[in-house]
Amino acid sequence: MKTEVTEIADKIYRLSTLVPQIGPNGFTFNQFLVDADEPLLFHYGHRAMFPLISAAVKSVIPLDRLRWTTCSHVEGDESGAINEWLAAAPNATPAHGQVGINIWVTDMANRAPRVLKDDEVIDLGGKKVRWLDTPHVPHNWDAGLIYEETTGTLFSSDLFTQMGPCEATTSGDIVDAAIATEKAIPYMPSTPQAEPTLRRLAALSPKTIALMHGPTFKGDGAAALTALAEYYAAKH
């Protein structure tokens, strides 16, 4: 396996690893590096992938420059390598929403975490990242997403998941593939929170949606998120 590095927006990098053994055609796992005065990593990745992913990050910045780490929710591909990152990046602070801090980060992380309030903005110096509490979207009570305001980039975690290999970026439709995946693998609960949370994300009008499993979407992010909201509204 190899981790490919692609700049998907100004100083925002997609670190993508295709695992061919998953599913009929493979499955991508993506992490994202926001390079700024205080760089941030979104998604820790699996522990087994840490050597690949950390080498990819080192191709962009030295690991001791990393200042922030976070992820959407507790799950192997999201949070598995949290302590490997904290050991390799001695100046990085793990951050998460209050629920995540309460139910797992404080216990699991080998360094004291920083609580992020809903809608709190961290000024990274050249980039501004907003934390959004999104419980059960895509799944788990502790779920949250981040939005980089200067580039209009939404880091969407498992939203819009699709199977198989893909290009680093796309301007094509991502909704049909996401719905097909959800029908095959119903990973996101259709709770009363799904539709309003997706509409809240649509109101950001992101120019870029950075998928954890699939290509990075460049285009009308509000339309894509609204279409997904309508799908979950019809299900509920």
CSV table of C-alpha atoms in Angstrom, one decimal:
chain,number,residue,atom,x,y,z
A,1,MET,CA,0.0,0.0,0.0
A,2,LYS,CA,1.0,3.6,-0.5
A,3,THR,CA,-0.3,6.9,0.9
A,4,GLU,CA,-0.8,9.5,-1.9
A,5,VAL,CA,-0.5,13.2,-1.0
A,6,THR,CA,-2.6,15.7,-2.9
A,7,GLU,CA,-3.1,19.4,-2.2
A,8,ILE,CA,-6.9,19.8,-2.5
A,9,ALA,CA,-7.1,23.5,-1.5
A,10,ASP,CA,-4.5,26.1,-0.5
A,11,LYS,CA,-2.2,24.3,1.9
A,12,ILE,CA,-4.7,21.6,2.7
A,13,TYR,CA,-3.5,18.1,1.9
A,14,ARG,CA,-5.3,14.8,1.4
A,15,LEU,CA,-3.4,11.8,2.5
A,16,SER,CA,-5.1,8.8,0.9
A,17,THR,CA,-4.4,5.1,1.2
A,18,LEU,CA,-6.3,2.6,-0.9
A,19,VAL,CA,-6.7,-0.8,0.9
A,20,PRO,CA,-7.4,-3.3,-1.9
A,21,GLN,CA,-8.5,-6.1,0.4
A,22,ILE,CA,-11.7,-4.3,1.5
A,23,GLY,CA,-14.7,-4.9,-0.6
A,24,PRO,CA,-14.7,-6.0,-4.3
A,25,ASN,CA,-12.6,-3.1,-5.5
A,26,GLY,CA,-10.9,-1.7,-2.4
A,27,PHE,CA,-11.6,1.2,0.0
A,28,THR,CA,-9.9,4.5,0.5
A,29,PHE,CA,-8.9,5.9,3.9
A,30,ASN,CA,-8.1,9.6,3.9
A,31,GLN,CA,-6.6,11.9,6.5
A,32,PHE,CA,-6.2,15.7,6.0
A,33,LEU,CA,-3.4,18.1,7.0
A,34,VAL,CA,-4.1,21.8,7.3
A,35,ASP,CA,-0.7,23.5,6.9
A,36,ALA,CA,-0.7,26.8,8.7
A,37,ASP,CA,1.4,28.5,11.4
A,38,GLU,CA,-0.1,25.9,13.8
A,39,PRO,CA,-0.8,22.9,11.5
A,40,LEU,CA,-3.7,20.6,12.2
A,41,LEU,CA,-4.3,16.9,11.4
A,42,PHE,CA,-7.9,15.6,10.9
A,43,HIS,CA,-8.3,11.9,11.4
A,44,TYR,CA,-5.6,9.9,13.1
A,45,GLY,CA,-6.1,6.7,11.0
A,46,HIS,CA,-5.5,3.1,12.0
A,47,ARG,CA,-2.5,2.3,14.2
A,48,ALA,CA,-1.3,-0.2,11.5
A,49,MET,CA,-1.3,2.6,8.9
A,50,PHE,CA,0.6,5.1,11.1
A,51,PRO,CA,4.0,4.5,9.4
A,52,LEU,CA,2.5,5.2,6.0
A,53,ILE,CA,0.5,8.2,7.0
A,54,SER,CA,3.2,9.8,9.2
A,55,ALA,CA,5.7,9.5,6.3
A,56,ALA,CA,3.1,11.3,4.1
A,57,VAL,CA,2.8,14.1,6.6
A,58,LYS,CA,6.6,14.4,6.9
A,59,SER,CA,6.7,14.9,3.1
A,60,VAL,CA,4.8,18.2,3.8
A,61,ILE,CA,5.9,19.3,7.3
A,62,PRO,CA,8.2,18.1,10.1
A,63,LEU,CA,6.1,16.3,12.7
A,64,ASP,CA,7.3,18.5,15.5
A,65,ARG,CA,5.5,21.4,13.7
A,66,LEU,CA,2.1,19.7,14.2
A,67,ARG,CA,0.1,21.7,16.8
A,68,TRP,CA,-3.4,20.2,16.7
A,69,THR,CA,-4.9,16.8,16.1
A,70,THR,CA,-8.6,15.8,16.0
A,71,CYS,CA,-11.1,13.5,14.4
A,72,SER,CA,-14.8,13.1,14.0
A,73,HIS,CA,-15.6,10.3,16.4
A,74,VAL,CA,-14.1,7.3,18.2
A,75,GLU,CA,-13.5,4.5,15.6
A,76,GLY,CA,-10.4,2.6,14.5
A,77,ASP,CA,-9.9,4.5,11.3
A,78,GLU,CA,-10.7,7.9,13.0
A,79,SER,CA,-8.9,7.6,16.3
A,80,GLY,CA,-6.9,4.4,16.4
A,81,ALA,CA,-3.4,6.0,16.1
A,82,ILE,CA,-4.0,8.9,18.5
A,83,ASN,CA,-1.2,8.0,20.8
A,84,GLU,CA,1.2,7.2,18.0
A,85,TRP,CA,0.7,10.7,16.7
A,86,LEU,CA,1.1,12.3,20.2
A,87,ALA,CA,4.4,10.4,20.6
A,88,ALA,CA,5.7,11.4,17.2
A,89,ALA,CA,4.4,15.0,17.4
A,90,PRO,CA,5.4,16.3,20.8
A,91,ASN,CA,4.0,19.8,20.3
A,92,ALA,CA,0.5,18.6,19.2
A,93,THR,CA,-2.6,19.0,21.4
A,94,PRO,CA,-5.5,16.5,20.9
A,95,ALA,CA,-8.8,18.3,20.6
A,96,HIS,CA,-12.5,17.3,20.4
A,97,GLY,CA,-16.0,18.3,21.4
A,98,GLN,CA,-17.2,18.0,24.9
A,99,VAL,CA,-18.9,14.6,24.5
A,100,GLY,CA,-15.8,13.1,23.0
A,101,ILE,CA,-13.6,14.5,25.7
A,102,ASN,CA,-16.0,13.0,28.3
A,103,ILE,CA,-16.5,9.6,26.9
A,104,TRP,CA,-13.1,8.6,25.4
A,105,VAL,CA,-10.4,11.2,24.6
A,106,THR,CA,-9.5,12.0,28.3
A,107,ASP,CA,-9.1,8.3,29.0
A,108,MET,CA,-7.5,7.2,25.8
A,109,ALA,CA,-5.1,10.0,24.9
A,110,ASN,CA,-1.7,10.1,26.5
A,111,ARG,CA,-1.8,13.9,26.6
A,112,ALA,CA,-4.4,16.2,28.1
A,113,PRO,CA,-6.9,17.2,25.5
A,114,ARG,CA,-8.5,20.6,24.6
A,115,VAL,CA,-12.3,20.9,24.7
A,116,LEU,CA,-13.8,22.5,21.6
A,117,LYS,CA,-17.2,24.1,22.0
A,118,ASP,CA,-19.8,23.9,19.2
A,119,ASP,CA,-19.0,26.6,16.6
A,120,GLU,CA,-15.7,27.4,18.3
A,121,VAL,CA,-13.0,28.7,15.8
A,122,ILE,CA,-9.3,27.9,16.2
A,123,ASP,CA,-7.1,30.5,14.5
A,124,LEU,CA,-4.2,28.4,13.2
A,125,GLY,CA,-2.4,31.4,11.7
A,126,GLY,CA,-3.4,31.7,8.0
A,127,LYS,CA,-6.2,29.2,8.4
A,128,LYS,CA,-9.3,29.2,10.6
A,129,VAL,CA,-10.9,25.9,11.6
A,130,ARG,CA,-14.5,25.8,13.1
A,131,TRP,CA,-15.6,22.8,15.2
A,132,LEU,CA,-19.1,21.7,14.6
A,133,ASP,CA,-20.9,19.3,17.0
A,134,THR,CA,-22.8,16.8,14.8
A,135,PRO,CA,-24.0,14.0,17.1
A,136,HIS,CA,-24.8,10.8,15.2
A,137,VAL,CA,-23.8,12.4,11.9
A,138,PRO,CA,-22.2,10.4,10.4
A,139,HIS,CA,-22.5,8.3,13.5
A,140,ASN,CA,-21.7,8.0,17.2
A,141,TRP,CA,-22.8,10.4,20.0
A,142,ASP,CA,-19.4,12.2,20.0
A,143,ALA,CA,-19.4,13.0,16.3
A,144,GLY,CA,-18.1,16.4,15.1
A,145,LEU,CA,-16.8,17.9,11.9
A,146,ILE,CA,-14.5,20.8,11.1
A,147,TYR,CA,-14.8,23.6,8.5
A,148,GLU,CA,-11.8,25.6,7.3
A,149,GLU,CA,-13.2,29.0,6.7
A,150,THR,CA,-10.5,30.7,4.6
A,151,THR,CA,-10.8,28.0,1.8
A,152,GLY,CA,-14.4,26.9,2.4
A,153,THR,CA,-13.4,23.3,3.0
A,154,LEU,CA,-15.7,21.0,5.0
A,155,PHE,CA,-14.0,17.9,6.3
A,156,SER,CA,-17.0,15.5,6.2
A,157,SER,CA,-15.7,12.3,7.8
A,158,ASP,CA,-17.9,9.3,6.6
A,159,LEU,CA,-20.5,11.5,4.9
A,160,PHE,CA,-20.6,10.7,1.2
A,161,THR,CA,-18.7,7.4,1.6
A,162,GLN,CA,-18.1,5.5,-1.6
A,163,MET,CA,-16.4,2.2,-2.3
A,164,GLY,CA,-13.5,1.5,-4.7
A,165,PRO,CA,-10.5,3.5,-6.0
A,166,CYS,CA,-11.1,7.1,-7.0
A,167,GLU,CA,-9.3,10.2,-8.3
A,168,ALA,CA,-8.1,12.6,-5.6
A,169,THR,CA,-10.7,15.2,-6.6
A,170,THR,CA,-13.9,15.3,-8.5
A,171,SER,CA,-16.5,17.8,-9.6
A,172,GLY,CA,-19.0,15.1,-10.5
A,173,ASP,CA,-21.9,13.8,-8.5
A,174,ILE,CA,-21.1,12.4,-5.1
A,175,VAL,CA,-24.7,12.0,-3.8
A,176,ASP,CA,-25.7,8.9,-5.8
A,177,ALA,CA,-22.6,6.9,-4.8
A,178,ALA,CA,-23.1,7.9,-1.2
A,179,ILE,CA,-26.7,6.7,-1.2
A,180,ALA,CA,-25.8,3.5,-2.9
A,181,THR,CA,-23.1,2.8,-0.2
A,182,GLU,CA,-25.6,3.7,2.6
A,183,LYS,CA,-28.1,1.3,1.2
A,184,ALA,CA,-25.5,-1.5,1.0
A,185,ILE,CA,-23.9,-0.7,4.3
A,186,PRO,CA,-26.3,1.4,6.5
A,187,TYR,CA,-23.6,3.1,8.5
A,188,MET,CA,-25.4,6.4,9.3
A,189,PRO,CA,-28.5,6.2,11.6
A,190,SER,CA,-31.6,8.0,10.3
A,191,THR,CA,-32.3,9.9,13.5
A,192,PRO,CA,-34.3,13.1,13.8
A,193,GLN,CA,-30.9,14.9,13.9
A,194,ALA,CA,-29.8,13.8,10.5
A,195,GLU,CA,-31.7,16.2,8.2
A,196,PRO,CA,-31.2,19.4,10.3
A,197,THR,CA,-27.6,18.6,10.8
A,198,LEU,CA,-27.0,18.2,7.1
A,199,ARG,CA,-28.9,21.4,6.4
A,200,ARG,CA,-26.8,23.2,8.9
A,201,LEU,CA,-23.7,22.0,7.0
A,202,ALA,CA,-25.3,23.0,3.7
A,203,ALA,CA,-25.7,26.5,5.0
A,204,LEU,CA,-21.9,26.8,5.2
A,205,SER,CA,-21.9,26.6,1.3
A,206,PRO,CA,-18.6,24.8,1.2
A,207,LYS,CA,-16.5,25.0,-2.0
A,208,THR,CA,-14.7,21.8,-1.1
A,209,ILE,CA,-15.9,18.7,0.7
A,210,ALA,CA,-13.1,16.5,1.9
A,211,LEU,CA,-14.4,12.9,2.1
A,212,MET,CA,-12.8,10.4,4.4
A,213,HIS,CA,-13.7,7.5,2.0
A,214,GLY,CA,-13.8,8.8,-1.6
A,215,PRO,CA,-12.6,11.7,-3.6
A,216,THR,CA,-12.5,15.3,-2.5
A,217,PHE,CA,-15.5,17.1,-4.0
A,218,LYS,CA,-15.0,20.5,-5.7
A,219,GLY,CA,-18.2,22.3,-6.5
A,220,ASP,CA,-21.5,23.2,-5.0
A,221,GLY,CA,-21.2,21.7,-1.6
A,222,ALA,CA,-24.5,23.2,-0.4
A,223,ALA,CA,-26.4,21.4,-3.2
A,224,ALA,CA,-24.7,18.1,-2.4
A,225,LEU,CA,-25.4,18.3,1.3
A,226,THR,CA,-29.0,19.5,0.7
A,227,ALA,CA,-29.6,16.4,-1.5
A,228,LEU,CA,-28.3,14.2,1.2
A,229,ALA,CA,-30.5,15.9,3.8
A,230,GLU,CA,-33.5,15.3,1.6
A,231,TYR,CA,-32.6,11.6,1.3
A,232,TYR,CA,-32.5,11.2,5.1
A,233,ALA,CA,-35.6,13.3,5.5
A,234,ALA,CA,-37.5,10.8,3.3
A,235,LYS,CA,-36.1,7.9,5.3
A,236,HIS,CA,-37.1,9.2,8.7
